[in-house]
Amino acid sequence: MKDIDAIAALQDPVRRRLYEYVAAQGREVGRNEAAEAAGVARTLAAHHLDKLAEVGLLESSSRRLTGRSGPGAGRPAKVYTRVRAERAVSLPARDYRTAAELLAEAAEQAGLDAGLCAAARRRGEALRGSATPCGGLEEAMEMLAARGYEPHLEGAEGTTGTAARVVRMRNCPFHAVAERFPPLVCGMNLALLEGLLGTDGPVRARMDARPGECCVVVETSKNNRD
């Protein structure tokens, strides 16, 4: 029932806006910042943020937002981040995670990585349908957001010293299974996105794992860079 209580807490529109804002930042967020983003008073934001922490959707801690320490640095402020734990409700109860883990275990033991990646690439192509390969990073972000990857643009220093834009993703839709079978599931994820975005267009997907984020990033193809 805890998952139901957590999801039910998002029914309030202000609370949902606050949660979505904190989740989208990928960092600690203070009460003032969250209140301004949601367009509400700080006291109301504090109430809802604490409620979200109470039901386990956010995690709270305290630190000095000024970055200073010692006398005159001010009191620590309460900050919030999204909890990494997943929340799901199924009525009646279903257990697709166990099934996915069993299938992943069997595929890994049988050395079916190549076959799984081929199936994932075909599924990505089927999801794209008759559309042409993804036309650019903005379009890629829309496609990724629709599938729950939570994409965001990040500047990265290229080998030539010029700044290149990279789309990183704060969420992996296969996180639970990927934690247990990272090479298998991350390879499947890459193949899926290659099929979804296309491999002969202006963007490409590649592996670039970073803690707390999806193992795949999307960037401009080499032939389409300045």
CSV table of C-alpha atoms in Angstrom, one decimal:
chain,number,residue,atom,x,y,z
A,1,MET,CA,0.0,0.0,0.0
A,2,LYS,CA,3.0,2.4,0.4
A,3,ASP,CA,3.3,2.7,-3.4
A,4,ILE,CA,-0.4,3.6,-3.7
A,5,ASP,CA,0.0,6.3,-1.0
A,6,ALA,CA,3.1,7.7,-2.8
A,7,ILE,CA,1.4,7.8,-6.2
A,8,ALA,CA,-1.8,9.2,-4.6
A,9,ALA,CA,0.3,12.1,-3.2
A,10,LEU,CA,0.9,13.4,-6.7
A,11,GLN,CA,-2.9,13.9,-7.2
A,12,ASP,CA,-2.5,17.5,-5.9
A,13,PRO,CA,-1.5,19.7,-8.9
A,14,VAL,CA,0.9,21.9,-6.9
A,15,ARG,CA,2.6,18.9,-5.3
A,16,ARG,CA,2.9,17.2,-8.7
A,17,ARG,CA,4.5,20.4,-10.2
A,18,LEU,CA,7.0,20.5,-7.4
A,19,TYR,CA,7.9,16.8,-7.8
A,20,GLU,CA,8.3,17.1,-11.5
A,21,TYR,CA,10.6,20.2,-11.1
A,22,VAL,CA,12.8,18.5,-8.5
A,23,ALA,CA,13.0,15.3,-10.5
A,24,ALA,CA,14.0,17.2,-13.7
A,25,GLN,CA,16.9,19.0,-12.1
A,26,GLY,CA,19.1,16.0,-11.3
A,27,ARG,CA,20.5,17.8,-8.3
A,28,GLU,CA,19.5,19.1,-4.9
A,29,VAL,CA,16.8,21.8,-5.0
A,30,GLY,CA,16.0,24.3,-2.2
A,31,ARG,CA,12.6,25.4,-1.1
A,32,ASN,CA,12.9,28.9,-2.5
A,33,GLU,CA,13.9,27.6,-5.9
A,34,ALA,CA,11.1,25.0,-6.0
A,35,ALA,CA,8.5,27.5,-4.9
A,36,GLU,CA,9.5,30.0,-7.6
A,37,ALA,CA,9.4,27.3,-10.2
A,38,ALA,CA,6.0,26.1,-9.1
A,39,GLY,CA,4.6,29.7,-8.7
A,40,VAL,CA,3.6,29.2,-5.1
A,41,ALA,CA,4.6,30.7,-1.8
A,42,ARG,CA,7.6,29.3,0.0
A,43,THR,CA,5.6,28.0,3.0
A,44,LEU,CA,3.2,26.1,0.7
A,45,ALA,CA,6.1,24.7,-1.2
A,46,ALA,CA,7.8,23.6,2.0
A,47,HIS,CA,4.6,21.8,3.1
A,48,HIS,CA,4.2,19.9,-0.1
A,49,LEU,CA,7.9,19.1,-0.4
A,50,ASP,CA,7.9,17.6,3.1
A,51,LYS,CA,4.9,15.6,2.2
A,52,LEU,CA,6.6,14.2,-0.8
A,53,ALA,CA,9.6,13.3,1.3
A,54,GLU,CA,7.2,11.7,3.9
A,55,VAL,CA,5.7,9.3,1.3
A,56,GLY,CA,9.1,8.4,-0.1
A,57,LEU,CA,9.1,10.2,-3.4
A,58,LEU,CA,11.8,12.8,-2.4
A,59,GLU,CA,14.8,12.7,-0.2
A,60,SER,CA,15.6,15.6,2.0
A,61,SER,CA,18.8,16.8,3.7
A,62,SER,CA,20.2,20.1,4.9
A,63,ARG,CA,23.2,22.1,3.6
A,64,ARG,CA,24.3,25.7,3.3
A,65,LEU,CA,23.3,26.9,-0.1
A,66,THR,CA,25.8,29.7,0.0
A,67,GLY,CA,28.7,27.2,-0.2
A,68,ARG,CA,30.4,28.9,2.8
A,69,SER,CA,31.0,27.5,6.2
A,70,GLY,CA,31.9,28.8,9.6
A,71,PRO,CA,30.5,31.9,11.4
A,72,GLY,CA,28.4,34.1,9.3
A,73,ALA,CA,27.7,31.4,6.7
A,74,GLY,CA,24.0,31.2,7.7
A,75,ARG,CA,21.9,28.3,8.8
A,76,PRO,CA,21.7,25.1,6.7
A,77,ALA,CA,18.7,25.1,4.3
A,78,LYS,CA,16.6,22.1,3.5
A,79,VAL,CA,17.1,20.6,0.1
A,80,TYR,CA,15.4,17.9,-1.9
A,81,THR,CA,16.3,15.3,-4.5
A,82,ARG,CA,14.3,12.5,-6.2
A,83,VAL,CA,14.5,9.1,-4.5
A,84,ARG,CA,16.0,6.5,-6.8
A,85,ALA,CA,13.6,3.7,-5.7
A,86,GLU,CA,10.8,2.8,-8.1
A,87,ARG,CA,7.1,3.1,-7.4
A,88,ALA,CA,4.5,1.0,-9.3
A,89,VAL,CA,0.9,-0.1,-8.7
A,90,SER,CA,-0.7,-3.0,-10.5
A,91,LEU,CA,-4.3,-4.1,-9.8
A,92,PRO,CA,-4.4,-7.1,-9.7
A,93,ALA,CA,-0.8,-7.7,-8.7
A,94,ARG,CA,1.6,-8.5,-11.5
A,95,ASP,CA,5.3,-9.2,-11.3
A,96,TYR,CA,6.9,-8.4,-14.7
A,97,ARG,CA,10.2,-7.5,-13.1
A,98,THR,CA,10.8,-11.1,-12.0
A,99,ALA,CA,9.9,-12.3,-15.4
A,100,ALA,CA,12.3,-9.8,-17.1
A,101,GLU,CA,15.1,-10.8,-14.7
A,102,LEU,CA,14.6,-14.5,-15.4
A,103,LEU,CA,14.6,-13.9,-19.2
A,104,ALA,CA,17.7,-11.8,-18.9
A,105,GLU,CA,19.5,-14.4,-16.8
A,106,ALA,CA,18.6,-17.1,-19.3
A,107,ALA,CA,19.7,-15.0,-22.3
A,108,GLU,CA,23.0,-14.1,-20.6
A,109,GLN,CA,23.8,-17.7,-19.7
A,110,ALA,CA,23.0,-18.9,-23.2
A,111,GLY,CA,25.1,-16.2,-24.9
A,112,LEU,CA,22.1,-14.6,-26.7
A,113,ASP,CA,23.4,-11.0,-26.5
A,114,ALA,CA,23.6,-10.6,-30.3
A,115,GLY,CA,20.1,-12.0,-30.8
A,116,LEU,CA,18.6,-9.8,-28.1
A,117,CYS,CA,20.3,-6.7,-29.6
A,118,ALA,CA,18.9,-7.6,-33.1
A,119,ALA,CA,15.4,-8.0,-31.7
A,120,ALA,CA,15.8,-4.7,-29.8
A,121,ARG,CA,16.9,-2.9,-33.0
A,122,ARG,CA,13.9,-4.3,-34.9
A,123,ARG,CA,11.6,-3.1,-32.1
A,124,GLY,CA,13.1,0.4,-32.2
A,125,GLU,CA,12.6,0.5,-36.0
A,126,ALA,CA,9.0,-0.7,-35.5
A,127,LEU,CA,8.4,2.1,-33.0
A,128,ARG,CA,9.7,4.6,-35.5
A,129,GLY,CA,7.5,3.2,-38.2
A,130,SER,CA,7.7,4.7,-41.6
A,131,ALA,CA,9.3,7.9,-40.3
A,132,THR,CA,12.7,8.9,-41.5
A,133,PRO,CA,15.7,8.8,-39.1
A,134,CYS,CA,15.6,11.3,-36.3
A,135,GLY,CA,16.3,14.8,-37.8
A,136,GLY,CA,18.2,16.4,-34.9
A,137,LEU,CA,18.9,16.5,-31.2
A,138,GLU,CA,15.7,18.4,-30.4
A,139,GLU,CA,13.6,15.8,-32.2
A,140,ALA,CA,15.6,13.1,-30.4
A,141,MET,CA,14.8,14.6,-27.0
A,142,GLU,CA,11.1,14.6,-27.8
A,143,MET,CA,11.2,10.9,-28.8
A,144,LEU,CA,13.2,10.0,-25.7
A,145,ALA,CA,11.0,12.0,-23.3
A,146,ALA,CA,8.0,10.2,-24.7
A,147,ARG,CA,9.6,6.9,-23.7
A,148,GLY,CA,10.5,8.0,-20.2
A,149,TYR,CA,14.3,8.6,-20.6
A,150,GLU,CA,14.2,12.1,-19.2
A,151,PRO,CA,16.7,13.6,-21.6
A,152,HIS,CA,18.6,16.8,-21.1
A,153,LEU,CA,21.2,18.7,-23.2
A,154,GLU,CA,24.7,18.9,-21.9
A,155,GLY,CA,27.8,20.6,-23.3
A,156,ALA,CA,30.8,18.4,-23.8
A,157,GLU,CA,34.3,19.2,-25.0
A,158,GLY,CA,35.1,17.6,-28.3
A,159,THR,CA,38.4,16.3,-29.4
A,160,THR,CA,39.0,19.4,-31.5
A,161,GLY,CA,38.3,21.7,-28.6
A,162,THR,CA,34.9,22.8,-29.9
A,163,ALA,CA,31.8,22.4,-27.7
A,164,ALA,CA,29.6,19.5,-28.8
A,165,ARG,CA,26.0,19.1,-27.5
A,166,VAL,CA,25.3,15.7,-26.0
A,167,VAL,CA,21.9,14.4,-24.9
A,168,ARG,CA,22.1,12.5,-21.6
A,169,MET,CA,19.2,10.8,-19.9
A,170,ARG,CA,18.5,11.0,-16.2
A,171,ASN,CA,16.3,7.9,-16.2
A,172,CYS,CA,16.8,4.4,-17.6
A,173,PRO,CA,13.4,2.7,-18.2
A,174,PHE,CA,15.2,-0.7,-17.7
A,175,HIS,CA,17.1,0.4,-14.5
A,176,ALA,CA,16.1,-2.5,-12.2
A,177,VAL,CA,17.1,-5.2,-14.7
A,178,ALA,CA,20.1,-3.3,-16.0
A,179,GLU,CA,21.5,-3.2,-12.4
A,180,ARG,CA,21.7,-7.0,-12.4
A,181,PHE,CA,22.7,-7.6,-16.0
A,182,PRO,CA,24.4,-4.4,-17.1
A,183,PRO,CA,26.2,-5.6,-20.3
A,184,LEU,CA,23.2,-7.5,-21.6
A,185,VAL,CA,20.6,-4.9,-20.9
A,186,CYS,CA,22.7,-1.8,-21.7
A,187,GLY,CA,23.5,-3.4,-25.1
A,188,MET,CA,19.8,-4.1,-25.7
A,189,ASN,CA,19.0,-0.5,-24.7
A,190,LEU,CA,21.6,0.9,-27.2
A,191,ALA,CA,20.3,-1.3,-30.0
A,192,LEU,CA,16.7,-0.2,-29.2
A,193,LEU,CA,17.6,3.5,-29.5
A,194,GLU,CA,19.7,2.9,-32.6
A,195,GLY,CA,16.5,1.4,-34.2
A,196,LEU,CA,14.3,4.2,-32.8
A,197,LEU,CA,16.5,7.1,-33.9
A,198,GLY,CA,18.1,5.5,-37.0
A,199,THR,CA,21.8,4.9,-37.7
A,200,ASP,CA,22.1,6.9,-41.0
A,201,GLY,CA,20.7,10.2,-39.9
A,202,PRO,CA,22.1,13.4,-38.3
A,203,VAL,CA,22.2,11.9,-34.8
A,204,ARG,CA,23.6,8.7,-33.3
A,205,ALA,CA,23.3,6.8,-30.0
A,206,ARG,CA,26.4,5.5,-28.3
A,207,MET,CA,27.4,4.0,-25.0
A,208,ASP,CA,28.8,6.3,-22.3
A,209,ALA,CA,27.8,5.1,-18.9
A,210,ARG,CA,27.7,7.5,-15.9
A,211,PRO,CA,26.5,6.8,-12.4
A,212,GLY,CA,22.9,7.7,-11.8
A,213,GLU,CA,22.0,8.1,-15.5
A,214,CYS,CA,21.2,6.0,-18.6
A,215,CYS,CA,24.2,4.2,-20.1
A,216,VAL,CA,23.4,5.6,-23.6
A,217,VAL,CA,23.9,9.2,-24.8
A,218,VAL,CA,22.8,10.7,-28.1
A,219,GLU,CA,24.9,13.2,-30.1
A,220,THR,CA,25.3,14.7,-33.5
A,221,SER,CA,26.8,12.2,-36.0
A,222,LYS,CA,30.4,12.9,-37.0
A,223,ASN,CA,29.3,13.6,-40.6
A,224,ASN,CA,26.9,16.3,-39.4
A,225,ARG,CA,29.3,18.2,-37.0
A,226,ASP,CA,30.7,21.6,-37.8
